[in-house]
XYZ file of C-alpha atoms in Angstrom:
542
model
C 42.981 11.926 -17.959
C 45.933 12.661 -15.824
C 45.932 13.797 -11.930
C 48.541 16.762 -12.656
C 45.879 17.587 -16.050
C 42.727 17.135 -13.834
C 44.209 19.084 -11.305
C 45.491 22.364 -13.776
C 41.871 22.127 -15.394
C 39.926 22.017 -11.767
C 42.247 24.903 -10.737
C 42.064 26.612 -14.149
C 37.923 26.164 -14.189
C 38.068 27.879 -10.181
C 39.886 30.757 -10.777
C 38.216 31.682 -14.275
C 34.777 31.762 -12.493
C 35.887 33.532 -9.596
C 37.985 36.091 -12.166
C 34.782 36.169 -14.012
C 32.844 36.929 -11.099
C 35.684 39.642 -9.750
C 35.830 41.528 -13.572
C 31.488 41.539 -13.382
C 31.607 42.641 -10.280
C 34.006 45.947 -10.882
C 32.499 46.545 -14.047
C 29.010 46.535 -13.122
C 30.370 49.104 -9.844
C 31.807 51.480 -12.475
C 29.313 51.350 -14.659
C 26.652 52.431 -12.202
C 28.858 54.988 -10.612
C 29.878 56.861 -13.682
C 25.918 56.603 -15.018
C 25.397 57.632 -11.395
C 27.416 61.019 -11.477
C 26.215 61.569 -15.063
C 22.961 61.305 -14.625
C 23.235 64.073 -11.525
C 25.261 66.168 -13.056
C 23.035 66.260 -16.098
C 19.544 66.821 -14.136
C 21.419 69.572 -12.150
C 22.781 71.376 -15.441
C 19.367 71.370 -17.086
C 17.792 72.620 -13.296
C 20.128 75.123 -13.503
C 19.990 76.084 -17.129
C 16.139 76.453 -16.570
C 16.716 78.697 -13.924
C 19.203 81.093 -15.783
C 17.038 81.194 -19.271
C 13.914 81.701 -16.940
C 13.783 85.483 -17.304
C 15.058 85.829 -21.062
C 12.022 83.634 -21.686
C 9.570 85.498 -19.964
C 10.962 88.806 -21.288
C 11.594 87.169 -24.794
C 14.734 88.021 -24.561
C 15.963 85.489 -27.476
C 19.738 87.581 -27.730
C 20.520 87.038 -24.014
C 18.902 83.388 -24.450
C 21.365 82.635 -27.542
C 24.208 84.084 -25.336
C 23.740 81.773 -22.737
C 22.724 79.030 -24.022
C 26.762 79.542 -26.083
C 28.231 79.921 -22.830
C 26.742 76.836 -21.555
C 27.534 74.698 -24.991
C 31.467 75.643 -24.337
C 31.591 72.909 -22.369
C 33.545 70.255 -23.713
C 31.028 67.350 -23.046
C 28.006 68.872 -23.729
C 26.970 68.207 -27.538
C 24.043 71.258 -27.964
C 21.766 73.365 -26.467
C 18.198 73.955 -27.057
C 15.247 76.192 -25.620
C 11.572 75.387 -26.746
C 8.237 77.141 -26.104
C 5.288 75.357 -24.554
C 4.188 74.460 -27.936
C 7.715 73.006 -29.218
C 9.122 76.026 -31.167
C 12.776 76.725 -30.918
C 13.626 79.613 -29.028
C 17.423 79.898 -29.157
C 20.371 76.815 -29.465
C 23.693 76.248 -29.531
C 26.398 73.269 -30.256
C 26.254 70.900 -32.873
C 24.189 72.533 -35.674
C 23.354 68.830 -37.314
C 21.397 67.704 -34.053
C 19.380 70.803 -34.100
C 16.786 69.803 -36.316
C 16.826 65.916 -34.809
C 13.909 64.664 -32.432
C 14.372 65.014 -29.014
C 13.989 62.145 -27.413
C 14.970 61.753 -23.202
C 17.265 59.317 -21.919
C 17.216 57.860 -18.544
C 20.507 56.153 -18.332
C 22.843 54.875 -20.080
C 21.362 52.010 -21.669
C 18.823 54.181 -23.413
C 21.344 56.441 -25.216
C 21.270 54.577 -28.769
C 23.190 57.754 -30.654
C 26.015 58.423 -28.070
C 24.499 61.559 -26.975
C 22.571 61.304 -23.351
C 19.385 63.980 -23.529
C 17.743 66.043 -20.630
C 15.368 68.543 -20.245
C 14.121 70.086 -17.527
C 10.820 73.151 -17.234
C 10.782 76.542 -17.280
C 7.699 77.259 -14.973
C 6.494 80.061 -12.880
C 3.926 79.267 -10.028
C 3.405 76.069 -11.642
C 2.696 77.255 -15.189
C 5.086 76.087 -17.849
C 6.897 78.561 -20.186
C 9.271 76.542 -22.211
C 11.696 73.766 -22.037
C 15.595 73.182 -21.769
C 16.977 70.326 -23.755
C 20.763 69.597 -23.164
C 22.775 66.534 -25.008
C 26.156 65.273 -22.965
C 28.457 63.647 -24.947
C 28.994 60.008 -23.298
C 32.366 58.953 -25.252
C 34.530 59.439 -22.207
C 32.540 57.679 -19.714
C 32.868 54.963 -22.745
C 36.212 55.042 -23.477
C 36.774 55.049 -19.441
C 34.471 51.831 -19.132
C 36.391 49.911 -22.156
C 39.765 50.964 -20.658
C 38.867 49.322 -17.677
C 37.465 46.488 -19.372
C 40.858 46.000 -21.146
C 42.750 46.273 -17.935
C 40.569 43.790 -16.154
C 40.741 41.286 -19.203
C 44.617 41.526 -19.197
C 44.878 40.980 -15.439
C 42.405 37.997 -15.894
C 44.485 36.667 -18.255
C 47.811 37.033 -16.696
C 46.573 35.652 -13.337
C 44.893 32.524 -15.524
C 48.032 31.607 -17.229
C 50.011 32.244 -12.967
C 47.601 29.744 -11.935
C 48.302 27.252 -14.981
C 51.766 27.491 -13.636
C 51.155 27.120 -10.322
C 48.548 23.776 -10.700
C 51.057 21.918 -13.418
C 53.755 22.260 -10.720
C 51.703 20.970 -8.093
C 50.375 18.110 -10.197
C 53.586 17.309 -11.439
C 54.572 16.777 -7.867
C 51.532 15.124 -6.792
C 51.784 12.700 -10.002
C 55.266 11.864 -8.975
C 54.940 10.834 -5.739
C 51.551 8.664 -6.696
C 53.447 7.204 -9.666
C 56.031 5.271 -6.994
C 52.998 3.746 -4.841
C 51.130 3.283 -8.091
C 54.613 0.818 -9.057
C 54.452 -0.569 -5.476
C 50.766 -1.467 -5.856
C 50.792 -3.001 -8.676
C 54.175 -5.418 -7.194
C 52.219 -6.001 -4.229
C 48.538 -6.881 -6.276
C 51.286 -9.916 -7.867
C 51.935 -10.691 -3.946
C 55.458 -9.115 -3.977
C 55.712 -7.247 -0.736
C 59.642 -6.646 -0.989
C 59.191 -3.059 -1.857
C 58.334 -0.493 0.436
C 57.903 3.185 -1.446
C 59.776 6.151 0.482
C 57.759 9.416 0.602
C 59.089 11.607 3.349
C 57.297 14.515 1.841
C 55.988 14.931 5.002
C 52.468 15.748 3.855
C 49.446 14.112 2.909
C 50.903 12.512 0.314
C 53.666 10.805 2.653
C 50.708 9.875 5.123
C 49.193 7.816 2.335
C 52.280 6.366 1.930
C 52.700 5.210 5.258
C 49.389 3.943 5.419
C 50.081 1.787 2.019
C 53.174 0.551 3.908
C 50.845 -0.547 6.266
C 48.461 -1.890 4.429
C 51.315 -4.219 2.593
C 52.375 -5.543 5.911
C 49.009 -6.284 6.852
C 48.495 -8.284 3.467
C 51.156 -9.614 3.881
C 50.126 -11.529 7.200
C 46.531 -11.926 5.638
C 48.457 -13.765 2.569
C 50.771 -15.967 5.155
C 47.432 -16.677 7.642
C 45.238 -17.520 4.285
C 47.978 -19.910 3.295
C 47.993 -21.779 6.450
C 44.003 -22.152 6.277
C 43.905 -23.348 2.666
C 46.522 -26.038 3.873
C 43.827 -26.972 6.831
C 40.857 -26.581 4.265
C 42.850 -29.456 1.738
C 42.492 -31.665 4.949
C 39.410 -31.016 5.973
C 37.616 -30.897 2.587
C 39.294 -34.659 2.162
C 37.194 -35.912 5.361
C 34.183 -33.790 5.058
C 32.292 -36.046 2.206
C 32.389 -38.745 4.856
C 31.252 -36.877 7.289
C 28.659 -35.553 5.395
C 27.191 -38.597 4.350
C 27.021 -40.199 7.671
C 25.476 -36.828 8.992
C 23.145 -37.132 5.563
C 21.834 -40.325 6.694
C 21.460 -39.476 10.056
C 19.063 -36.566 8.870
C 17.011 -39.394 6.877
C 16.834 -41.340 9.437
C 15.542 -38.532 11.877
C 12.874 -37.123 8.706
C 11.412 -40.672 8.584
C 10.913 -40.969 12.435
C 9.035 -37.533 11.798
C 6.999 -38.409 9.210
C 5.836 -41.574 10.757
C 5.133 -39.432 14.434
C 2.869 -37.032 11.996
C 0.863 -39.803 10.373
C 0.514 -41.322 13.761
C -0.067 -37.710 15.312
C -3.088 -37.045 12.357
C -4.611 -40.499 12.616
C -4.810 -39.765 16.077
C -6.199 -36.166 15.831
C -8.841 -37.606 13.180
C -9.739 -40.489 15.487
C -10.377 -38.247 18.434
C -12.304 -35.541 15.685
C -14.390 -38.764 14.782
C -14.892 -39.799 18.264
C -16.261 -36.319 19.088
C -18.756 -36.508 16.230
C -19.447 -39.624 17.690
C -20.034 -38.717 21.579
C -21.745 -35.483 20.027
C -24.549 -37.790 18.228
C -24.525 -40.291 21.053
C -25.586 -37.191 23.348
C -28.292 -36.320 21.280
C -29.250 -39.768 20.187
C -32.780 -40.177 22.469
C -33.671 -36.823 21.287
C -33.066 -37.639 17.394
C -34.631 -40.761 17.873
C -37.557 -38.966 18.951
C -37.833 -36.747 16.350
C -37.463 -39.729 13.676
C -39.889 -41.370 15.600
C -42.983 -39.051 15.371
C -42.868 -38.871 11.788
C -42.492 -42.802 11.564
C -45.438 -43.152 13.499
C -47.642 -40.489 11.796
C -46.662 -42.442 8.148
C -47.197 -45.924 9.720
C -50.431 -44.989 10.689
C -51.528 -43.195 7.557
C -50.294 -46.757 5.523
C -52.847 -48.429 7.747
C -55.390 -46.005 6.922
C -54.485 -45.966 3.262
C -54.575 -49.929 3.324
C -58.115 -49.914 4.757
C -59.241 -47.306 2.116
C -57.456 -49.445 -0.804
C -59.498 -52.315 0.017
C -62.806 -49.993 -0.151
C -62.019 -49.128 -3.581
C -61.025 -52.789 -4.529
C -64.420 -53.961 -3.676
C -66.003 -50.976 -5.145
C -64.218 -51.848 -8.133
C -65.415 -55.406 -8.205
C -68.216 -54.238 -7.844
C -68.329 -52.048 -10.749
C -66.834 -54.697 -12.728
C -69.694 -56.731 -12.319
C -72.217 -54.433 -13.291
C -71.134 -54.482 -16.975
C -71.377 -58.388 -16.798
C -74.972 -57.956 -15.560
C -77.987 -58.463 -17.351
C -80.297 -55.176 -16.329
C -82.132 -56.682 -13.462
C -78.953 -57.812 -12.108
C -77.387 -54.532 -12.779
C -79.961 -52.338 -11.099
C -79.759 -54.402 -7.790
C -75.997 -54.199 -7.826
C -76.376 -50.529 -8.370
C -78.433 -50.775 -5.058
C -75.602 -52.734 -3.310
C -72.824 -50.329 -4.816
C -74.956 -47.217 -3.363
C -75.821 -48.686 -0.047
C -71.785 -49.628 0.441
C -70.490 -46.087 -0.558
C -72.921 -44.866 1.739
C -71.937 -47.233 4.372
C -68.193 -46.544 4.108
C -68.373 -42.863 3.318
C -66.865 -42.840 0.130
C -67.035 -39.031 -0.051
C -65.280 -38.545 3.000
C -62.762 -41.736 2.146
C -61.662 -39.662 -1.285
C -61.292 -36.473 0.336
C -59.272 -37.900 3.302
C -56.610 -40.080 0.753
C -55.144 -37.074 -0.421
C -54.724 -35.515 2.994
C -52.891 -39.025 4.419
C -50.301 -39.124 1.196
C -49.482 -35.151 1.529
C -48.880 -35.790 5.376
C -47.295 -39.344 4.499
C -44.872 -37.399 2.247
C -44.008 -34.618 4.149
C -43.612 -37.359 7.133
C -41.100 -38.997 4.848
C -39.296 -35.634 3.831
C -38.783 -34.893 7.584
C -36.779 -37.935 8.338
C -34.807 -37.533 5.012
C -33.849 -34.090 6.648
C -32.559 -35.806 9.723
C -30.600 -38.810 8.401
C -29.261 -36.098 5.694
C -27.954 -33.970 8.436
C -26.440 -36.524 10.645
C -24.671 -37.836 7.766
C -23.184 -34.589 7.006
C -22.369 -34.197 10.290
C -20.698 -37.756 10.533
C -18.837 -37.773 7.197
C -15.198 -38.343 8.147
C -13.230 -36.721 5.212
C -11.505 -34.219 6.721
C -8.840 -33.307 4.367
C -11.363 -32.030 1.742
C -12.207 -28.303 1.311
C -15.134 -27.272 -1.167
C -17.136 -24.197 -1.392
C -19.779 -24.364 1.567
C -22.791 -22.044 2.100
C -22.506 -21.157 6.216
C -26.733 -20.832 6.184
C -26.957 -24.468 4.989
C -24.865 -25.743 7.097
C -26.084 -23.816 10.382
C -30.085 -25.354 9.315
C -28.816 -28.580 8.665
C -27.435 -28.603 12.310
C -30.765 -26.817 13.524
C -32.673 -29.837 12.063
C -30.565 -31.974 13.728
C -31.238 -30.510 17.224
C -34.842 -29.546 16.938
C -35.263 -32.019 19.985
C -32.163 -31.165 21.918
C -33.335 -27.616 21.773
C -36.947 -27.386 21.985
C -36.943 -27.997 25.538
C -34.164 -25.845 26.414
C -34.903 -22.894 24.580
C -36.144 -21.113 21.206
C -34.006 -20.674 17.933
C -34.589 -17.610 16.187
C -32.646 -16.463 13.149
C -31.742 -13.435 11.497
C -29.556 -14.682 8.409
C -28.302 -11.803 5.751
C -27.210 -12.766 2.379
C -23.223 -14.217 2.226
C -21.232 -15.517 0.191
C -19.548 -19.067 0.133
C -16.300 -20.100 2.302
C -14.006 -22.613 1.794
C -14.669 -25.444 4.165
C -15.101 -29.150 5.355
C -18.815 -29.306 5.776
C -18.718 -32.331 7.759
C -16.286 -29.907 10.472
C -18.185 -26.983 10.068
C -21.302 -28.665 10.847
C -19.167 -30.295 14.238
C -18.363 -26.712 15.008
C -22.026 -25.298 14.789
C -23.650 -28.169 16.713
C -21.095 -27.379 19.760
C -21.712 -23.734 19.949
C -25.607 -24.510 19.736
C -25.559 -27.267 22.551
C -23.588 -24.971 24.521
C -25.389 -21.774 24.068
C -28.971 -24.834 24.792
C -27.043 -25.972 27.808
C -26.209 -22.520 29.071
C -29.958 -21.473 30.130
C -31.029 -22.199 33.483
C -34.727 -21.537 32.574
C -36.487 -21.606 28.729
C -34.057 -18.850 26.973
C -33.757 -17.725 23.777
C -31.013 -18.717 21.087
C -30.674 -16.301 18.200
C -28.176 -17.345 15.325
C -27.109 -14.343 12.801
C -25.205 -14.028 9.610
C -23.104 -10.993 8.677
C -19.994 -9.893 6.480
C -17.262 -7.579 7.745
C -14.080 -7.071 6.251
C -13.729 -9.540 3.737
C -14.672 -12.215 6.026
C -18.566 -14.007 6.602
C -19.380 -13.985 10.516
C -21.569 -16.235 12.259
C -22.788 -15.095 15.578
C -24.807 -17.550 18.113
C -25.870 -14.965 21.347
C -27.873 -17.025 23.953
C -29.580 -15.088 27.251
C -28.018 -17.976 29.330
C -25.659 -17.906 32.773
C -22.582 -16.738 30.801
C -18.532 -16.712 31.586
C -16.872 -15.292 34.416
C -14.235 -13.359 32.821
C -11.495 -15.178 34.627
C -12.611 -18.390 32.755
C -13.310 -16.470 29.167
C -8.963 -16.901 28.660
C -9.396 -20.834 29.449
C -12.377 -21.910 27.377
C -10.341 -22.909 24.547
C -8.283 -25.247 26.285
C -8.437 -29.140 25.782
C -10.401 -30.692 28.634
C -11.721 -27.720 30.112
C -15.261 -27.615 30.937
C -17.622 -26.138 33.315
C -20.329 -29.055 33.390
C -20.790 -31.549 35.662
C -18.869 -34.738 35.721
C -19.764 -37.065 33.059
C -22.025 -34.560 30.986
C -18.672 -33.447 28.595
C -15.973 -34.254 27.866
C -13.837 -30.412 27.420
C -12.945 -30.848 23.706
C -15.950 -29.523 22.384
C -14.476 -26.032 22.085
C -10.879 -27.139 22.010
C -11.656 -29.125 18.620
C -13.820 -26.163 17.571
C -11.076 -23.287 18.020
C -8.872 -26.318 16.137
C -10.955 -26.719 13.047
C -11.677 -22.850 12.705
C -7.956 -22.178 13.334
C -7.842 -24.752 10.293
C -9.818 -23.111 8.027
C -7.889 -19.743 8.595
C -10.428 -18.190 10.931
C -11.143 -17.300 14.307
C -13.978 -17.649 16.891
C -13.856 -14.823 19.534
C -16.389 -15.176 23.039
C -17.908 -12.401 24.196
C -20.035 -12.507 27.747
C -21.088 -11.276 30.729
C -21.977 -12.932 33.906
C -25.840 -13.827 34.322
C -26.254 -11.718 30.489
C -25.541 -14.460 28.099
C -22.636 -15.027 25.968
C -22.059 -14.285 22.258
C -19.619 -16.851 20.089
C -18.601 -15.013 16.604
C -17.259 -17.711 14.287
C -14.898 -15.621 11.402
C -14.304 -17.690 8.389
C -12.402 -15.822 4.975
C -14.740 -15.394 2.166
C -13.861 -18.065 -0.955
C -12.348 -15.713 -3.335
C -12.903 -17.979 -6.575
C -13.817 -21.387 -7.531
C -10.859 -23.634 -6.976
C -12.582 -26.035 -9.172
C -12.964 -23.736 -11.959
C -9.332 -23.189 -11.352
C -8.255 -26.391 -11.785
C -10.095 -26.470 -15.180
């Protein structure tokens, strides 16, 4: 579609709204006025009407009632007459005979009149009491014929000032369409990169503006065009030395990734070595007090297996003994019986079968004990620390208790509060490093026999492990520093600062956080935040 048609339609569309609008507009304004003035004019006729048959009705006066109500029917717009009593009989009428014997029925404007006739009535009443009623028709065809005259008019206008503006817009587009046609000729020379032509518009409008501004715009491409030229030109040259360049700068990178790789291996062999060594020192610290507690229950078995030897041979010789009998003639046999009672008596027999089953429960729980310890220090020791499995925090945190039962004991008491949580993904071995140097802290913190209690909780998606001792606590200005490597607040030679450093490491690790909260001669309180394992990676993998 065209500019100059667009343009006649757009114009065409605008001013048959706006003409639509204008013709509503008057229309609706006569209408009302005309039904306005008829409307009064009718209610006053019938007022008045009333008021003149008034006294022929209350005389009954039905010849002077006939006259006037002829007089009043001369008009020429009024269509009949009538006078009714109370009760609806006809008291005199005049005008059209054939509406006589029609129902009245009352208009209220001119949109009720369905028969072209528009009917009011108005009361005859004295001191409120109603003698009879006026009903007077008014012929509506001239306010009709005036409404459709002007409704003709109105159309014609419309129509003439429609086909002015047709004129009007197919001139201006024809003028507009010219003018774009000869930049529409230049644009299309200049899209092939001929810039020779330069369109002339001195129209002197907007048009001629946009003209300019295309001349412009050619001159400017033109440049672009000459400048792009020279740059392809370098680009050729370039592009012919850039694989070289790239390849040396390719190896370079290679070079450079290997030297990285090799500084991270050495950089995580190093950071497991000094993990390891930690462990290590960590064990060595507690080493005399472990020893002690493998010790006792060593010592407690040892000396129930030299009880339990002594009460074996008993029942070996008791058993020979027994043997013997049933090899015996019956003299024999009856003095042996005599030797067999006289040696149960003598060793207590009794006493030596009630007291075996008390030395192999004690023996065995003896045994369990030190299976607890060397099961814990291995889990603390194990050095894989790449591997992540599901890990119940509870387990680990009483594995770790069992390990410092002796470190403790002296220092302090443990007491736990552990809710239900779920399992977190973690390196038990690590985890169980982490625990032990919160615990030996929070031991190490109490200047007198404190109290250590060790909680479980889950807040937000994540399993919290809180270890609260009643020790010295942190001066806040050191609270910011614990974290760092080598820092420590112990006396020379009793740590070594990277306790907490590798601590905040490994939780950092395992996507968690530990956050310190203490008090000066209070205690302190150190919340380890670990994510809870949201499935089973192994049942993932299958």
């Amino acid at each position: 579609m065209s500019i100059r048609l667009k343009t006649v339609l757009g114009v065409a569309l605008i001013e048959a709204i706006l003409l639509a609008l204008l013709v509503y507009t008057t229309m609706k304004y006569m209408h009302e006025n005309l039904e306005e003035a008829l409307i009064k004019r009718a209610d006053t006729t019938a007022m008045l009407f009333s008021s003149t048959a008034k006294d022929p009705v209350l005389a009954y006066d039905l010849a002077s009632l006939e006259t006037f109500s002829a007089e009043l029917a001369g008009n020429v717009d009024i269509v009949h007459v009538r006078t009714r009593s109370p009760d609806g009989f006809l008291l005199a009428s005049a005008g059209d005979s054939a509406t006589v014997d029609e129902p009245f029925i009352e208009d209220h404007g001119l949109e009720s009149v369905v028969d072209g006739v528009y009917d009011v009535s108005a009361p005859i009443a004295v001191s409120g009491v109603e003698y009879g009623r006026v009903e007077i028709g008014f012929d509506i065809a001239s306010i009709e014929d005036s409404l459709a005259e002007s409704r003709q008019l109105s159309t014609l206008i419309a129509v003439v000032e429609m086909v002015l503006v047709a004129i009007f817009s197919f001139a201006l587009g024809t003028y507009l369409t010219r003018q774009l046609k000869v930049l529409r000729q230049a644009a299309r020379r200049v899209s092939r990169g001929d810039y020779s032509l330069i369109p002339k518009v001195d129209s002197g409008d907007e048009v001629g503006d946009v003209a300019l501004a295309f001349n412009q715009m050619a001159s400017v491409l033109k440049e672009s065009r000459q400048t792009r030229d020279r740059y392809e030109s370098e680009l050729v040259e370039l592009n012919q030395t850039l694989e070289q360049r790239v390849l040396r700068r390719t190896e370079q990178i290679n070079a450079q990734y290997e030297e990285l790789k090799i500084a991270h291996q050495q950089l995580a062999d190093a950071q497991a070595k000094l993990l390891q060594a930690e462990k290590l020192a960590s064990i060595g610290q507690l080493s005399a007090g472990i020893a002690h507690e493998i010790n006792n229950p060593i010592s407690f078995v040892n000396s129930n297996a030299h009880s339990l030897a002594k009460y074996i041979a008993v029942y070996q010789k008791l058993l020979a003994m027994y043997r013997s009998v049933s090899m015996a003639d019956t003299e024999a046999a009856a003095a042996i019986r005599d030797r067999i009672a006289a040696f149960e008596a003598a060793e207590d027999i009794d006493f030596v079968t009630e007291d075996i089953d008390t030395l192999i429960t004690d023996t065995i729980e003896g045994a369990v004990r030190v299976q607890e310890i060397v099961k814990g220090l291995r889990d603390f020791s194990h050095t894989n620390h790449d591997t992540k499995m599901p890990c119940d925090v509870i387990e680990c945190t009483e594995s770790t208790l069992r390990i410092l039962t002796a470190e403790l004991k002296t220092r302090c008491e443990v007491r736990t509060a552990f809710k239900p949580i779920p399992p977190v993904l973690a390196n038990r071995g690590e985890l169980n490093q982490v625990i032990m140097n919160l615990l030996v802290n929070a031991g190490q913190s109490m200047s007198d026999f404190g109290e250590v209690l060790v909680s479980t909780d889950v807040l937000d998606e994540q399993v919290v492990l809180s270890i609260t001792d009643n020790g010295r606590g942190i001066e806040p200005e050191n609270i910011g520093k614990l974290f760092d490597p080598f820092y420590t607040t112990k006396p020379v030679g009793e740590g070594t600062g990277l306790g907490l450093s590798i601590s905040y490491g490994i939780i950092t690790d395992h996507d968690g956080t530990i956050v310190v909260e203490s008090n000066p001669g209070q205690g302190s309180t150190f919340k380890i935040y670990l994510p809870i394992l949201k499935s089973d990676p192994a049942a993932e993998a299958a």
